[in-house]
PDB file of C-alpha atoms in Angstrom:
ATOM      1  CA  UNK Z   1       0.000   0.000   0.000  1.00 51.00           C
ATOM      2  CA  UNK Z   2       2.610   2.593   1.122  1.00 49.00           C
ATOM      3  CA  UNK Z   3       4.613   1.487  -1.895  1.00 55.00           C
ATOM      4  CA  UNK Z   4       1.669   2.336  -4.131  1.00 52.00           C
ATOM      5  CA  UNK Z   5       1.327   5.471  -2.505  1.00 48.00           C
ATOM      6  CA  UNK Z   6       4.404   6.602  -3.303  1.00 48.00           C
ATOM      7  CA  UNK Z   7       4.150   5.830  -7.046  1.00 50.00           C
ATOM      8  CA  UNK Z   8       1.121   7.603  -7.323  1.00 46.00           C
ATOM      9  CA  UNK Z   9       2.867  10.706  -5.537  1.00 49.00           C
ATOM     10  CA  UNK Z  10       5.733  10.510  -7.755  1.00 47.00           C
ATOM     11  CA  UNK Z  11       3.403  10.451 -10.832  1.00 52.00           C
ATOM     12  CA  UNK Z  12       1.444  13.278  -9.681  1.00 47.00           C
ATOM     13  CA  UNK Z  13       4.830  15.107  -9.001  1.00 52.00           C
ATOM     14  CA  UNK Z  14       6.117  14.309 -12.560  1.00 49.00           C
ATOM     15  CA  UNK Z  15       2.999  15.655 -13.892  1.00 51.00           C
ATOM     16  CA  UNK Z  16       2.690  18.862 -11.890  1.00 50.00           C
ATOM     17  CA  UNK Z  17       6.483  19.377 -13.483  1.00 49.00           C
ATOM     18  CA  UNK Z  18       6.066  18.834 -16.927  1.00 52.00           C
ATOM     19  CA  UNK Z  19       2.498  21.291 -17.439  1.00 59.00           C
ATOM     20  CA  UNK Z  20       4.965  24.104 -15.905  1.00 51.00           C
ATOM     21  CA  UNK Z  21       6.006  25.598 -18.905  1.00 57.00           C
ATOM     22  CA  UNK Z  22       9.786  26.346 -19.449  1.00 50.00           C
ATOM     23  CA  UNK Z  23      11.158  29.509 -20.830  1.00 54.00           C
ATOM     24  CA  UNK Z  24      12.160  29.901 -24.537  1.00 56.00           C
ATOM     25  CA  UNK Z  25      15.391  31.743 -23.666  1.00 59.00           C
ATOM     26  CA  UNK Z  26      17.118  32.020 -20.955  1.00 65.00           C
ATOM     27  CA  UNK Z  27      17.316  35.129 -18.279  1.00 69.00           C
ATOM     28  CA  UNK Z  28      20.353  36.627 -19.274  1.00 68.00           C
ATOM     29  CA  UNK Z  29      18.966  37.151 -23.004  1.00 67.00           C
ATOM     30  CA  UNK Z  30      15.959  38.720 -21.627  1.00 71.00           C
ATOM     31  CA  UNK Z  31      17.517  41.178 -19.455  1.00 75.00           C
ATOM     32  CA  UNK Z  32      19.504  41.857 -22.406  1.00 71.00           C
ATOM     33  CA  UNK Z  33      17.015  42.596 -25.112  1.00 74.00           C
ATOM     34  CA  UNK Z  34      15.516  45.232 -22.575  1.00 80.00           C
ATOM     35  CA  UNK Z  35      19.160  46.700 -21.381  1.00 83.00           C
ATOM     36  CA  UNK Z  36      19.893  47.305 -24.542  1.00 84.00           C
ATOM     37  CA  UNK Z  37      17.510  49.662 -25.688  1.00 87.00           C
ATOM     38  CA  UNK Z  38      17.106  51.362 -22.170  1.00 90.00           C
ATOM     39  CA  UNK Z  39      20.708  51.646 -22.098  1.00 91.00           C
ATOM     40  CA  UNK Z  40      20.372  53.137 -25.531  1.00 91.00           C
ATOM     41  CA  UNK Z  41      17.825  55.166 -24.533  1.00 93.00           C
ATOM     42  CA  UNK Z  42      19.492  56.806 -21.159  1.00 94.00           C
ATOM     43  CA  UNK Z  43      22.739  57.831 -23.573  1.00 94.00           C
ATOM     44  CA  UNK Z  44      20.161  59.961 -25.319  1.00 94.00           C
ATOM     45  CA  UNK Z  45      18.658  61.786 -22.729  1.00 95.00           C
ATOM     46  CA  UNK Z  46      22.167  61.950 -21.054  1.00 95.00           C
ATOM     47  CA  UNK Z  47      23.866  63.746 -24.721  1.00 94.00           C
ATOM     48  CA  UNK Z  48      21.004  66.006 -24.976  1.00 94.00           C
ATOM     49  CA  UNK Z  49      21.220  67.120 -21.448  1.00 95.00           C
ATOM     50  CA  UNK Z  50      24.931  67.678 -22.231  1.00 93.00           C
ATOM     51  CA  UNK Z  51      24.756  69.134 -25.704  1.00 92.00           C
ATOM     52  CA  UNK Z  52      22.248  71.870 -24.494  1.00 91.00           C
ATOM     53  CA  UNK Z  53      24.234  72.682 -21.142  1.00 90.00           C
ATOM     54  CA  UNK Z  54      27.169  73.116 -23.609  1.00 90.00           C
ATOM     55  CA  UNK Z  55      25.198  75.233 -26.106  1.00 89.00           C
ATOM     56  CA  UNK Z  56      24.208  77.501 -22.905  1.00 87.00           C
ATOM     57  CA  UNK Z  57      20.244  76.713 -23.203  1.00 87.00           C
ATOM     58  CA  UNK Z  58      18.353  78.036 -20.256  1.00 89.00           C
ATOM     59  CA  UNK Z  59      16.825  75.016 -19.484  1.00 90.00           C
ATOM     60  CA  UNK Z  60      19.097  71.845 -20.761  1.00 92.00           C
ATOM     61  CA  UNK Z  61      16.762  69.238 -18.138  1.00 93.00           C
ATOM     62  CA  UNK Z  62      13.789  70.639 -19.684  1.00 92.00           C
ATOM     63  CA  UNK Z  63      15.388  69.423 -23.443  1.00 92.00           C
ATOM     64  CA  UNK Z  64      16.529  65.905 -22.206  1.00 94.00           C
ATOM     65  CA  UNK Z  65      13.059  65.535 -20.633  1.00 95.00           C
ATOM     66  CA  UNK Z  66      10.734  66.294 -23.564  1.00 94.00           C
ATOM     67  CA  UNK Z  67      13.525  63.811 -25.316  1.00 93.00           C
ATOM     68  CA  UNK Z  68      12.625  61.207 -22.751  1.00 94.00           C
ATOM     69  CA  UNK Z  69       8.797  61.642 -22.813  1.00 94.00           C
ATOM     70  CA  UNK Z  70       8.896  61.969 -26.387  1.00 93.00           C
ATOM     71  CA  UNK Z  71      12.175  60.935 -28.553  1.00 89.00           C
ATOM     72  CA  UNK Z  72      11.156  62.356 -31.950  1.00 91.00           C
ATOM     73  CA  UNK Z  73      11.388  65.828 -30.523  1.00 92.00           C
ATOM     74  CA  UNK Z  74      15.107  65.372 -30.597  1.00 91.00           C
ATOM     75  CA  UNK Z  75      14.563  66.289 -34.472  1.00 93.00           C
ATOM     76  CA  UNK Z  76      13.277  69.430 -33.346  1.00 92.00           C
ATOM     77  CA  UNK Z  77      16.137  69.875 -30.374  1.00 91.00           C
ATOM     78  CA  UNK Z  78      19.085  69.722 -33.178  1.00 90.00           C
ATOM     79  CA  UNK Z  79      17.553  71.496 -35.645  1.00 93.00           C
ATOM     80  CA  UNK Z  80      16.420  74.669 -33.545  1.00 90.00           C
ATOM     81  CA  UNK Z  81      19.278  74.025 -31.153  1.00 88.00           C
ATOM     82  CA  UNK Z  82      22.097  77.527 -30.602  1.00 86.00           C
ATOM     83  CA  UNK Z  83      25.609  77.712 -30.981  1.00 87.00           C
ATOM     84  CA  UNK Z  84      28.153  76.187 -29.329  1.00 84.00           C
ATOM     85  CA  UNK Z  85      29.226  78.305 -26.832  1.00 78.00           C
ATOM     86  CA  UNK Z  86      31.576  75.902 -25.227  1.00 78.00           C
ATOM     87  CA  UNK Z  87      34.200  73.293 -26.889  1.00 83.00           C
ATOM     88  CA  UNK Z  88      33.403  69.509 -26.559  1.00 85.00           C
ATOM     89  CA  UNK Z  89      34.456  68.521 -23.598  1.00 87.00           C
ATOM     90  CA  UNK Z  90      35.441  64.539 -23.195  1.00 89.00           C
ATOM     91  CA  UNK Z  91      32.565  63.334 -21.389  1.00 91.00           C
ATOM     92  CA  UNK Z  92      30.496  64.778 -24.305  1.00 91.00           C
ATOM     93  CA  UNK Z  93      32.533  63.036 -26.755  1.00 92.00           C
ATOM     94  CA  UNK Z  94      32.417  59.591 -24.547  1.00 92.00           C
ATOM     95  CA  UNK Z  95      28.697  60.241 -24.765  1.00 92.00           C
ATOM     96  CA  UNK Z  96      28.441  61.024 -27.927  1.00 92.00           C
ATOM     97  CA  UNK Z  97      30.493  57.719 -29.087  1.00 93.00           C
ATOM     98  CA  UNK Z  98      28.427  55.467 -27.100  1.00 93.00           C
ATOM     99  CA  UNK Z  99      25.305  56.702 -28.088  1.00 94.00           C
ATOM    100  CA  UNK Z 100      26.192  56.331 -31.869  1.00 93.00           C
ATOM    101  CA  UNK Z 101      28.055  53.372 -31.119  1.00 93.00           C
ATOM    102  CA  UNK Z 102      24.950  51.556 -29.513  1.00 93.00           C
ATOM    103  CA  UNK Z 103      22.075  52.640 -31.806  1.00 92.00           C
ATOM    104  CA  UNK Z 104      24.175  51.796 -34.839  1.00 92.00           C
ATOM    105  CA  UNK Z 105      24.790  48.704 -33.240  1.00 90.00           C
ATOM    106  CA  UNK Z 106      21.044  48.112 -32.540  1.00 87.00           C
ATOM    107  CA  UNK Z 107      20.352  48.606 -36.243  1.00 88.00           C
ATOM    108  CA  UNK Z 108      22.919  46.433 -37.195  1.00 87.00           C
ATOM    109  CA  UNK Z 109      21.750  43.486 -34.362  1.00 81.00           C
ATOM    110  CA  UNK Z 110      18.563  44.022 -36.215  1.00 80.00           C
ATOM    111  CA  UNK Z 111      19.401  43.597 -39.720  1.00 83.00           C
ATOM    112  CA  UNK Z 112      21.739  41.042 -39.521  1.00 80.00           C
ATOM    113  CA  UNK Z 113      19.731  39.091 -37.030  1.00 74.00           C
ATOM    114  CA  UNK Z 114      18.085  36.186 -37.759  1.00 77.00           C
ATOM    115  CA  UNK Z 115      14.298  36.693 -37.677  1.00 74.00           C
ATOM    116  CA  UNK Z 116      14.455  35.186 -33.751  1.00 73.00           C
ATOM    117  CA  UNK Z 117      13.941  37.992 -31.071  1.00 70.00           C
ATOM    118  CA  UNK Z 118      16.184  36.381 -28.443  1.00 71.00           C
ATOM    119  CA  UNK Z 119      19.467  36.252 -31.136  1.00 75.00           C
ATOM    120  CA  UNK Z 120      19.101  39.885 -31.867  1.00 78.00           C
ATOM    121  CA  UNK Z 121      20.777  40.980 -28.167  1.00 77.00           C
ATOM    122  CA  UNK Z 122      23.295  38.410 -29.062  1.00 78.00           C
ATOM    123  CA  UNK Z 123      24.237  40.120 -32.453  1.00 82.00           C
ATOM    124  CA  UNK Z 124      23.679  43.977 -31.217  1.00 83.00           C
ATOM    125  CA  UNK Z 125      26.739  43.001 -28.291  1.00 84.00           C
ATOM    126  CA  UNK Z 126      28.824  41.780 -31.220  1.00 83.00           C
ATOM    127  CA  UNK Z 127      28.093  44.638 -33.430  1.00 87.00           C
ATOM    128  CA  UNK Z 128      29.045  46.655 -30.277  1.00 89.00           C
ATOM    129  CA  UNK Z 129      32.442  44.944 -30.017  1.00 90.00           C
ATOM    130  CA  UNK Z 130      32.426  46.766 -33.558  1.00 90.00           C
ATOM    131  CA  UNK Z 131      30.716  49.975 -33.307  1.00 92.00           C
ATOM    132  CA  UNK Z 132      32.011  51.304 -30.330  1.00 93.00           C
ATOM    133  CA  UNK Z 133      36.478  51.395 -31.479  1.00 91.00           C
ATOM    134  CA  UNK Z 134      34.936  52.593 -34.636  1.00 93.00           C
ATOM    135  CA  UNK Z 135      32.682  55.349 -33.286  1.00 93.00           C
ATOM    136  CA  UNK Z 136      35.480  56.066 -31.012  1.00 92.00           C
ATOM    137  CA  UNK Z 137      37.957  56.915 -33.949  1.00 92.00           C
ATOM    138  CA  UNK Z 138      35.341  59.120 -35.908  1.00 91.00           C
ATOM    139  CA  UNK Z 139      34.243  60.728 -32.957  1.00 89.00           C
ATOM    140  CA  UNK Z 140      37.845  61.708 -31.357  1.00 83.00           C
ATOM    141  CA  UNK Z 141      39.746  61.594 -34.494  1.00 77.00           C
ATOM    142  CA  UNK Z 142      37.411  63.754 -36.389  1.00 63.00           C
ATOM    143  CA  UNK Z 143      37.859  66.470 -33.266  1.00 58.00           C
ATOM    144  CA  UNK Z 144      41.981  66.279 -33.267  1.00 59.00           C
ATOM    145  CA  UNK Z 145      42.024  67.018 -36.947  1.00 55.00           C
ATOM    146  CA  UNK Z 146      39.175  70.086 -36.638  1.00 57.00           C
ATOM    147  CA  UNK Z 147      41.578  71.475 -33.490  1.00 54.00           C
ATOM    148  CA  UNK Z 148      44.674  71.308 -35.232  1.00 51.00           C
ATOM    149  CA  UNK Z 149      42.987  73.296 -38.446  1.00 50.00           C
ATOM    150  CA  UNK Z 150      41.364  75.860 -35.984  1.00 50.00           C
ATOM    151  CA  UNK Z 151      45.391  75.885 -34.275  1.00 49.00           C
ATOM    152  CA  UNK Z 152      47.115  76.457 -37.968  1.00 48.00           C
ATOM    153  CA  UNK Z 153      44.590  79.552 -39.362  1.00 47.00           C
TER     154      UNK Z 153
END
């Protein structure tokens, strides 16, 4: 009896196992198809609030908050946005090169990708691994040679 009880229990337990229903992918690929774009997304707001602090806007949180709440309006922020009244400083740059760096890379995880949601985060990191060194040469690259032609006239 107590031996038949226990198969039963077993059965039941192998049962209540097998209808739970397993994930697709595992955690880490979740967490990083939403880091990715958040990430992505905080660079923004962090360049704008930057580039309009640099530019000597009256109200640079006001900018990177409409950008937040609304991300198209940062068609309207560069196109209606002063002068420079500053140089580029480095953080800007670093900014600037990660934020190109990771939404190139996002189109490029995208493209390249298979048509499976979970492989996309795997091929936006290894577009990164691209992206970023080359981001990083047009970025601080392109500034050395503007600062030595500003120097020479």
């Amino acid at each position: 009896m107590l031996s038949g009880l226990a198969t039963v229990s077993v059965s039941v337990t192998a049962a209540a196992v097998a209808s739970v229903p397993l994930p697709l992918q595992s955690t880490g690929s979740l967490a990083a198809a939403a880091a990715i774009p958040a990430l992505t997304w905080a660079t923004l707001v962090v360049w704008v609030y930057q580039d309009a602090r640099a530019r000597g806007s009256d109200h640079p949180a006001g900018s990177a908050v409409a950008v937040a709440v609304f991300p198209p309006l940062l068609v309207a922020y560069v196109y209606y946005r002063s002068d420079r009244s500053q140089p580029q400083s480095d953080r800007e740059r670093l900014t600037l090169t990660a934020l190109l760096a990771l939404l190139s890379a996002m189109l490029a995880g995208s493209v390249f990708a298979p048509p499976d949601v979970f492989a996309q985060p795997r091929n936006t990191f290894g577009a990164l691994l691209v992206t970023f060194p080359l981001f990083y040469l047009l970025v601080y690259r392109g500034d050395e040679s503007n600062d030595r032609e500003e120097s020479a006239s």
